[in-house]
Amino acid sequence: MTHLSDHKIPAPLQRRQFASDNYAGICPEAWAALQDANSGHAPAYGEDPWTARACDLLRELFEIDCDVFFAFNGTAANSMSLAAMCQSYHSIICHSLSHVETDECGGPEFFSNGTKVLLVEGENGKISLDAVRHTVERRTDIHYPKPRVLSVTQATEMGTVYGVEELDAIQETARQLKLRLHMDGARFANAAAALGVAPKEITWKAGIDVLCFGGTKNGMPVGDAVIFFNHELAKEFEYRCKQAGQLASKMRFLAAPWVGMLESGAWLKRAGHANRCARMLESGLRDIDGVELLMPTQANAVFVRLPGAVASGLRDRGWRFYNFIGSGGVRLMCSWDTTEDDVAAFLNNVRALCQSGAGESAKQIHA
Ligand SMILES: *Cc1c(COP(=O)(O)O)cnc(C)c1O
């Protein structure tokens, strides 16, 4: 890695950012496992010992015999698994803010040959079960795409987490409405760390048929796991992966990071750290006049409204973050490598800007 410093990398990218947890690099446990896997030859297309080990470790983690596949990213994992759960004349119900709807470029519809995505609302990024019920029951005729799957995101796109009781209620509603359950777990590790429960409590015991378990935002380079608790749905899934261009020939390099993260327990430890940084950031922001918290911080994201001049002042100082939820809303995301110093440095900048003219003009606008 030393040769990297010889090149000119723009300063803002050298700094750790709050833009997204996928801005972070590869965490040491995943990196070491990759290096380990990089010796000699191994059978291709998932026939290697690392892939077998990663699948076994996931079965151990979930305490059940599940079917495991690896895809390059979350969009593919979601799209392919949703397609496996539906016929083209079915529909998938999800939150209007879900990644499946807003950030996959129609992937789920494409891979399922046109299955329609039906949107529901709900507070704090969580689906409203009344809305789900209404969506299913308002029409039962042949002209309406038959609702077949309910997709929930854990942790949600708004940084909130479904608790065990909430998931039980979702399971009960899905059972009544004959919906299969899909979980987009791009940040499943953060949710598990936040709840402090065994992974089975928030997956198959809650009726989840398929989980897309994100590795990338947890600290791996690439490679999200598609986990079928419902064996029936996994039938011929390997063909779907291959056709979609998602069967890695050097599969060991998708699987090895999972081995490193699961054997060491880093998957949970690193996610817990990111969550703690987010709480630290939230409590600092809470004390600053002119900053408004928009969502409860339950995982590794903090959503706040910043005065426009403060946000642009922060960007001038090299900070990167995404705009979210309308005007002035920004998302701040912590990752496995966020430090207390990063949080303190960011807070110092926000405080200074809020106390200067940037904050003043904003206060007048708010008043
Ligand atoms: C990041 C993310 C994904 C996966 O995105 P890719 O860029 O395809 O890896 C899926 N769902 C959610 C909620 C995400 O935040």
Short mmCIF file of C-alpha atoms and ligand atoms in Angstrom, two decimals:
data_model
loop_
_atom_site.label_atom_id
_atom_site.label_comp_id
_atom_site.label_asym_id
_atom_site.label_seq_id
_atom_site.Cartn_x
_atom_site.Cartn_y
_atom_site.Cartn_z
CA MET A 1 0.00 0.00 0.00
CA THR A 2 2.97 2.37 0.52
CA HIS A 3 3.14 3.34 -3.16
CA LEU A 4 -0.30 4.96 -2.88
CA SER A 5 1.11 7.88 -0.93
CA ASP A 6 3.44 8.68 -3.85
CA HIS A 7 0.43 9.60 -5.96
CA LYS A 8 -1.50 12.80 -5.65
CA ILE A 9 -4.83 11.94 -4.04
CA PRO A 10 -7.10 14.94 -3.45
CA ALA A 11 -7.09 15.91 0.23
CA PRO A 12 -10.86 15.58 0.83
CA LEU A 13 -10.72 11.92 -0.10
CA GLN A 14 -7.90 11.20 2.33
CA ARG A 15 -10.07 12.34 5.19
CA ARG A 16 -12.60 9.89 6.58
CA GLN A 17 -16.05 11.11 5.63
CA PHE A 18 -19.61 10.87 6.87
CA ALA A 19 -21.05 10.54 3.36
CA SER A 20 -21.57 6.80 3.42
CA ASP A 21 -20.28 3.69 5.07
CA ASN A 22 -19.20 2.54 1.63
CA TYR A 23 -16.66 5.39 1.50
CA ALA A 24 -14.61 3.38 4.02
CA GLY A 25 -11.96 0.90 2.98
CA ILE A 26 -11.59 -2.76 3.88
CA CYS A 27 -11.32 -3.54 7.57
CA PRO A 28 -8.28 -5.51 8.80
CA GLU A 29 -10.11 -8.78 9.47
CA ALA A 30 -11.51 -8.90 5.93
CA TRP A 31 -8.20 -7.79 4.45
CA ALA A 32 -6.24 -10.50 6.31
CA ALA A 33 -8.67 -13.18 5.12
CA LEU A 34 -8.35 -11.97 1.54
CA GLN A 35 -4.59 -12.20 1.79
CA ASP A 36 -4.92 -15.67 3.28
CA ALA A 37 -7.08 -16.78 0.39
CA ASN A 38 -4.57 -15.42 -2.09
CA SER A 39 -2.19 -18.36 -2.04
CA GLY A 40 -2.01 -20.98 -4.69
CA HIS A 41 -4.78 -22.26 -6.89
CA ALA A 42 -8.31 -23.06 -5.81
CA PRO A 43 -11.31 -24.42 -7.69
CA ALA A 44 -13.40 -21.71 -9.38
CA TYR A 45 -17.10 -20.74 -9.25
CA GLY A 46 -17.61 -21.38 -5.55
CA GLU A 47 -16.14 -24.88 -5.38
CA ASP A 48 -13.33 -23.63 -3.13
CA PRO A 49 -12.83 -24.18 0.62
CA TRP A 50 -13.36 -20.48 1.53
CA THR A 51 -16.82 -20.44 0.02
CA ALA A 52 -17.72 -23.66 1.83
CA ARG A 53 -16.38 -22.24 5.09
CA ALA A 54 -18.22 -18.92 4.68
CA CYS A 55 -21.51 -20.75 4.06
CA ASP A 56 -20.96 -22.92 7.14
CA LEU A 57 -20.14 -19.91 9.28
CA LEU A 58 -23.34 -18.20 8.15
CA ARG A 59 -25.33 -21.34 9.03
CA GLU A 60 -23.69 -21.31 12.45
CA LEU A 61 -24.43 -17.64 12.91
CA PHE A 62 -28.11 -18.05 12.06
CA GLU A 63 -28.30 -21.39 13.88
CA ILE A 64 -30.14 -23.03 11.00
CA ASP A 65 -29.50 -24.89 7.77
CA CYS A 66 -29.95 -22.11 5.21
CA ASP A 67 -28.96 -21.87 1.53
CA VAL A 68 -26.26 -19.25 0.92
CA PHE A 69 -25.16 -17.48 -2.28
CA PHE A 70 -22.79 -14.57 -2.83
CA ALA A 71 -23.43 -11.66 -5.18
CA PHE A 72 -21.18 -8.73 -6.02
CA ASN A 73 -23.44 -6.12 -4.45
CA GLY A 74 -26.70 -5.39 -2.71
CA THR A 75 -28.63 -4.33 -5.78
CA ALA A 76 -28.00 -7.71 -7.40
CA ALA A 77 -28.72 -9.55 -4.15
CA ASN A 78 -32.05 -7.74 -3.71
CA SER A 79 -33.06 -7.93 -7.37
CA MET A 80 -32.29 -11.61 -7.82
CA SER A 81 -33.79 -12.72 -4.52
CA LEU A 82 -36.98 -10.72 -5.08
CA ALA A 83 -37.25 -12.21 -8.56
CA ALA A 84 -36.92 -15.68 -7.02
CA MET A 85 -39.83 -14.92 -4.70
CA CYS A 86 -42.29 -13.80 -7.38
CA GLN A 87 -43.89 -14.48 -10.71
CA SER A 88 -43.94 -11.58 -13.15
CA TYR A 89 -47.66 -10.97 -12.47
CA HIS A 90 -47.04 -10.57 -8.74
CA SER A 91 -46.18 -7.41 -6.83
CA ILE A 92 -43.64 -6.53 -4.17
CA ILE A 93 -44.65 -4.19 -1.36
CA CYS A 94 -41.97 -1.98 0.17
CA HIS A 95 -41.51 1.44 1.76
CA SER A 96 -41.43 4.40 -0.60
CA LEU A 97 -37.94 5.26 0.67
CA SER A 98 -36.58 1.73 0.29
CA HIS A 99 -33.38 1.15 -1.65
CA VAL A 100 -35.29 -1.41 -3.74
CA GLU A 101 -37.49 1.43 -4.99
CA THR A 102 -35.21 4.46 -5.02
CA ASP A 103 -31.69 3.20 -5.71
CA GLU A 104 -31.71 0.07 -7.82
CA CYS A 105 -32.58 1.53 -11.20
CA GLY A 106 -35.54 -0.81 -11.57
CA GLY A 107 -33.37 -3.89 -10.94
CA PRO A 108 -36.04 -5.88 -9.06
CA GLU A 109 -38.58 -5.23 -11.83
CA PHE A 110 -36.03 -6.06 -14.53
CA PHE A 111 -34.80 -9.31 -13.01
CA SER A 112 -38.35 -10.46 -12.27
CA ASN A 113 -39.52 -9.70 -15.80
CA GLY A 114 -41.83 -6.91 -14.72
CA THR A 115 -43.05 -7.68 -11.23
CA LYS A 116 -44.54 -4.41 -10.01
CA VAL A 117 -43.23 -2.67 -6.91
CA LEU A 118 -46.04 -1.19 -4.80
CA LEU A 119 -45.09 1.52 -2.35
CA VAL A 120 -46.32 2.13 1.17
CA GLU A 121 -45.51 4.92 3.60
CA GLY A 122 -44.66 4.78 7.27
CA GLU A 123 -42.92 6.81 9.96
CA ASN A 124 -39.13 6.91 10.26
CA GLY A 125 -38.52 4.72 7.23
CA LYS A 126 -40.56 1.83 8.63
CA ILE A 127 -43.53 0.37 6.77
CA SER A 128 -46.98 1.00 8.20
CA LEU A 129 -48.76 -2.34 8.51
CA ASP A 130 -52.12 -0.64 8.01
CA ALA A 131 -50.82 0.67 4.71
CA VAL A 132 -49.59 -2.80 3.75
CA ARG A 133 -52.97 -4.29 4.56
CA HIS A 134 -54.75 -1.59 2.58
CA THR A 135 -52.48 -2.16 -0.41
CA VAL A 136 -53.27 -5.87 -0.42
CA GLU A 137 -56.97 -5.67 0.37
CA ARG A 138 -58.09 -2.70 -1.70
CA ARG A 139 -58.18 -4.92 -4.78
CA THR A 140 -58.53 -8.67 -5.17
CA ASP A 141 -59.51 -8.80 -8.81
CA ILE A 142 -57.53 -10.20 -11.69
CA HIS A 143 -56.60 -6.76 -13.04
CA TYR A 144 -54.36 -5.88 -10.07
CA PRO A 145 -50.81 -7.31 -9.74
CA LYS A 146 -51.18 -9.92 -7.00
CA PRO A 147 -49.21 -8.89 -3.89
CA ARG A 148 -46.74 -11.66 -3.09
CA VAL A 149 -43.75 -10.23 -1.22
CA LEU A 150 -43.25 -7.73 1.56
CA SER A 151 -39.73 -6.30 1.62
CA VAL A 152 -38.39 -4.62 4.75
CA THR A 153 -35.03 -2.96 5.24
CA GLN A 154 -33.06 -3.64 8.43
CA ALA A 155 -31.58 -1.22 9.49
CA THR A 156 -33.85 1.09 7.49
CA GLU A 157 -32.77 3.70 4.97
CA MET A 158 -33.58 6.27 7.67
CA GLY A 159 -31.18 4.74 10.18
CA THR A 160 -33.91 3.23 12.34
CA VAL A 161 -34.17 -0.38 13.44
CA TYR A 162 -37.17 -2.71 13.59
CA GLY A 163 -37.35 -4.28 17.04
CA VAL A 164 -38.26 -7.92 17.71
CA GLU A 165 -41.90 -7.06 18.50
CA GLU A 166 -42.23 -4.97 15.36
CA LEU A 167 -40.88 -7.84 13.29
CA ASP A 168 -43.32 -10.21 14.98
CA ALA A 169 -46.17 -7.92 13.98
CA ILE A 170 -44.83 -7.82 10.41
CA GLN A 171 -44.67 -11.61 10.39
CA GLU A 172 -48.25 -11.89 11.60
CA THR A 173 -49.52 -9.46 8.97
CA ALA A 174 -47.56 -11.22 6.23
CA ARG A 175 -49.00 -14.56 7.34
CA GLN A 176 -52.55 -13.20 7.25
CA LEU A 177 -52.05 -11.59 3.85
CA LYS A 178 -50.11 -14.56 2.43
CA LEU A 179 -47.04 -12.48 1.68
CA ARG A 180 -43.50 -13.79 1.63
CA LEU A 181 -40.95 -11.79 3.59
CA HIS A 182 -37.77 -10.34 2.14
CA MET A 183 -35.23 -8.44 4.21
CA ASP A 184 -32.79 -5.97 2.68
CA GLY A 185 -30.02 -6.25 5.25
CA ALA A 186 -27.42 -4.01 3.64
CA ARG A 187 -26.89 -2.84 7.25
CA PHE A 188 -28.10 -5.98 8.99
CA ALA A 189 -24.93 -6.03 11.13
CA ASN A 190 -25.72 -2.56 12.46
CA ALA A 191 -29.25 -3.63 13.31
CA ALA A 192 -28.05 -6.79 15.07
CA ALA A 193 -25.49 -4.80 17.04
CA ALA A 194 -28.09 -2.19 17.99
CA LEU A 195 -30.61 -4.76 19.17
CA GLY A 196 -28.15 -7.10 20.87
CA VAL A 197 -30.18 -10.19 19.96
CA ALA A 198 -29.23 -13.42 18.22
CA PRO A 199 -29.51 -13.02 14.43
CA LYS A 200 -32.14 -15.77 14.28
CA GLU A 201 -34.50 -13.66 16.43
CA ILE A 202 -34.74 -11.00 13.73
CA THR A 203 -34.69 -13.25 10.68
CA TRP A 204 -36.14 -16.74 10.29
CA LYS A 205 -37.82 -16.71 13.68
CA ALA A 206 -39.53 -13.53 12.49
CA GLY A 207 -40.66 -15.31 9.36
CA ILE A 208 -38.06 -13.86 7.00
CA ASP A 209 -37.83 -16.10 3.93
CA VAL A 210 -34.81 -14.44 2.37
CA LEU A 211 -32.20 -12.11 3.82
CA CYS A 212 -29.76 -10.06 1.76
CA PHE A 213 -26.92 -9.71 4.23
CA GLY A 214 -24.65 -6.80 3.33
CA GLY A 215 -20.92 -7.25 3.72
CA THR A 216 -19.72 -4.15 1.93
CA LYS A 217 -20.89 -1.50 4.37
CA ASN A 218 -19.75 -3.71 7.24
CA GLY A 219 -16.10 -3.44 6.12
CA MET A 220 -15.68 -5.94 3.31
CA PRO A 221 -14.51 -4.96 -0.18
CA VAL A 222 -17.40 -6.52 -2.08
CA GLY A 223 -19.73 -9.50 -1.83
CA ASP A 224 -23.18 -9.52 -0.26
CA ALA A 225 -24.73 -12.79 0.88
CA VAL A 226 -28.18 -13.96 -0.18
CA ILE A 227 -29.50 -16.25 2.53
CA PHE A 228 -32.55 -18.41 1.95
CA PHE A 229 -34.23 -19.64 5.12
CA ASN A 230 -36.98 -20.93 2.84
CA HIS A 231 -35.24 -23.72 0.88
CA GLU A 232 -38.03 -23.92 -1.67
CA LEU A 233 -37.24 -20.41 -2.93
CA ALA A 234 -33.55 -21.22 -3.42
CA LYS A 235 -34.28 -23.79 -6.11
CA GLU A 236 -32.19 -23.13 -9.23
CA PHE A 237 -31.05 -19.81 -7.77
CA GLU A 238 -27.50 -20.62 -8.94
CA TYR A 239 -28.72 -20.36 -12.54
CA ARG A 240 -30.25 -16.96 -11.84
CA CYS A 241 -26.93 -15.78 -10.40
CA LYS A 242 -25.00 -17.04 -13.40
CA GLN A 243 -27.41 -15.49 -15.91
CA ALA A 244 -27.31 -12.18 -14.06
CA GLY A 245 -23.52 -12.09 -14.27
CA GLN A 246 -23.29 -12.58 -10.51
CA LEU A 247 -21.45 -15.90 -10.35
CA ALA A 248 -17.89 -14.88 -9.48
CA SER A 249 -15.35 -17.17 -11.06
CA LYS A 250 -12.80 -16.39 -8.35
CA MET A 251 -15.51 -16.79 -5.74
CA ARG A 252 -12.99 -17.33 -2.94
CA PHE A 253 -12.32 -13.58 -2.91
CA LEU A 254 -16.00 -12.82 -2.27
CA ALA A 255 -16.20 -15.51 0.38
CA ALA A 256 -12.90 -15.05 2.23
CA PRO A 257 -13.80 -11.66 3.78
CA TRP A 258 -16.92 -13.28 5.23
CA VAL A 259 -14.73 -15.96 6.80
CA GLY A 260 -12.50 -13.30 8.33
CA MET A 261 -15.38 -11.19 9.60
CA LEU A 262 -17.42 -14.09 11.00
CA GLU A 263 -14.60 -16.11 12.59
CA SER A 264 -13.27 -13.06 14.42
CA GLY A 265 -16.66 -11.67 15.37
CA ALA A 266 -15.61 -8.45 13.63
CA TRP A 267 -18.90 -8.27 11.71
CA LEU A 268 -20.68 -7.39 14.96
CA LYS A 269 -17.86 -5.54 16.69
CA ARG A 270 -17.23 -3.23 13.75
CA ALA A 271 -20.94 -2.51 13.31
CA GLY A 272 -21.29 -1.78 17.02
CA HIS A 273 -18.43 0.67 16.78
CA ALA A 274 -20.07 2.49 13.86
CA ASN A 275 -23.31 2.67 15.85
CA ARG A 276 -21.51 4.13 18.88
CA CYS A 277 -19.87 6.80 16.71
CA ALA A 278 -23.29 7.73 15.34
CA ARG A 279 -24.70 8.11 18.84
CA MET A 280 -21.72 10.26 19.79
CA LEU A 281 -22.29 12.41 16.73
CA GLU A 282 -25.98 12.67 17.49
CA SER A 283 -25.50 13.73 21.09
CA GLY A 284 -22.97 16.37 20.01
CA LEU A 285 -25.27 17.75 17.34
CA ARG A 286 -28.20 17.78 19.74
CA ASP A 287 -26.41 20.39 21.84
CA ILE A 288 -25.74 22.77 18.96
CA ASP A 289 -28.17 25.63 18.44
CA GLY A 290 -29.49 25.68 14.87
CA VAL A 291 -29.19 21.93 14.27
CA GLU A 292 -32.37 19.90 14.21
CA LEU A 293 -32.38 16.11 14.56
CA LEU A 294 -34.78 14.50 12.08
CA MET A 295 -34.74 10.80 13.00
CA PRO A 296 -33.99 8.73 16.06
CA THR A 297 -30.40 7.46 15.79
CA GLN A 298 -30.68 3.70 16.22
CA ALA A 299 -27.92 2.38 13.95
CA ASN A 300 -24.99 4.12 12.25
CA ALA A 301 -26.79 7.04 10.59
CA VAL A 302 -27.65 10.50 11.89
CA PHE A 303 -30.22 12.60 10.04
CA VAL A 304 -30.21 16.32 10.77
CA ARG A 305 -31.39 19.57 9.31
CA LEU A 306 -28.54 22.03 8.95
CA PRO A 307 -28.87 25.68 7.97
CA GLY A 308 -27.87 25.95 4.30
CA ALA A 309 -24.90 28.18 5.02
CA VAL A 310 -23.64 25.72 7.64
CA ALA A 311 -23.91 22.79 5.23
CA SER A 312 -22.05 24.66 2.52
CA GLY A 313 -19.48 25.87 5.06
CA LEU A 314 -18.85 22.27 6.03
CA ARG A 315 -18.46 21.27 2.39
CA ASP A 316 -16.01 24.17 1.89
CA ARG A 317 -13.99 22.68 4.74
CA GLY A 318 -13.77 19.40 2.85
CA TRP A 319 -16.57 17.43 4.49
CA ARG A 320 -18.74 15.24 2.33
CA PHE A 321 -22.25 14.11 3.12
CA TYR A 322 -25.48 13.46 1.26
CA ASN A 323 -28.59 15.63 1.18
CA PHE A 324 -31.65 13.73 2.31
CA ILE A 325 -35.29 14.31 3.18
CA GLY A 326 -36.00 17.62 1.55
CA SER A 327 -34.40 20.99 2.07
CA GLY A 328 -31.56 21.17 4.56
CA GLY A 329 -31.84 17.51 5.53
CA VAL A 330 -28.52 15.70 5.51
CA ARG A 331 -27.47 12.18 6.31
CA LEU A 332 -24.30 11.53 8.29
CA MET A 333 -23.11 7.98 8.17
CA CYS A 334 -20.54 6.39 10.43
CA SER A 335 -18.48 3.40 9.39
CA TRP A 336 -16.18 0.79 10.92
CA ASP A 337 -13.22 3.16 10.76
CA THR A 338 -14.86 6.37 12.01
CA THR A 339 -12.92 7.68 15.01
CA GLU A 340 -13.90 9.77 18.01
CA ASP A 341 -11.52 12.39 16.62
CA ASP A 342 -13.43 12.46 13.32
CA VAL A 343 -16.66 13.03 15.22
CA ALA A 344 -15.07 15.74 17.38
CA ALA A 345 -13.54 17.48 14.36
CA PHE A 346 -16.85 17.50 12.51
CA LEU A 347 -18.73 18.76 15.59
CA ASN A 348 -16.18 21.54 16.08
CA ASN A 349 -16.75 22.70 12.53
CA VAL A 350 -20.54 22.59 12.89
CA ARG A 351 -20.35 24.49 16.20
CA ALA A 352 -18.08 27.17 14.76
CA LEU A 353 -20.26 27.63 11.69
CA CYS A 354 -23.45 27.77 13.71
CA GLN A 355 -21.99 30.42 16.01
CA SER A 356 -20.77 32.49 13.07
CA GLY A 357 -22.95 34.30 10.55
CA ALA A 358 -23.91 31.00 8.92
CA GLY A 359 -25.85 29.90 11.97
CA GLU A 360 -27.28 33.37 12.71
CA SER A 361 -28.93 33.85 9.35
CA ALA A 362 -30.37 30.36 9.67
CA LYS A 363 -31.84 31.06 13.09
CA GLN A 364 -33.65 34.08 11.70
CA ILE A 365 -35.08 31.98 8.90
CA HIS A 366 -36.24 29.38 11.40
CA ALA A 367 -37.81 32.03 13.69
C1 LIG B 1 -26.15 0.19 0.09
C2 LIG B 1 -27.48 -0.43 0.12
C3 LIG B 1 -27.80 -1.52 -0.70
C4 LIG B 1 -26.85 -2.11 -1.72
O1 LIG B 1 -26.34 -1.22 -2.61
P1 LIG B 1 -25.24 -1.61 -3.68
O2 LIG B 1 -24.65 -0.32 -4.07
O3 LIG B 1 -25.92 -2.29 -4.80
O4 LIG B 1 -24.28 -2.54 -3.00
C5 LIG B 1 -29.05 -2.09 -0.57
N1 LIG B 1 -29.94 -1.63 0.33
C6 LIG B 1 -29.66 -0.59 1.14
C7 LIG B 1 -30.68 -0.13 2.13
C8 LIG B 1 -28.43 0.06 1.05
O5 LIG B 1 -28.16 1.10 1.84
#
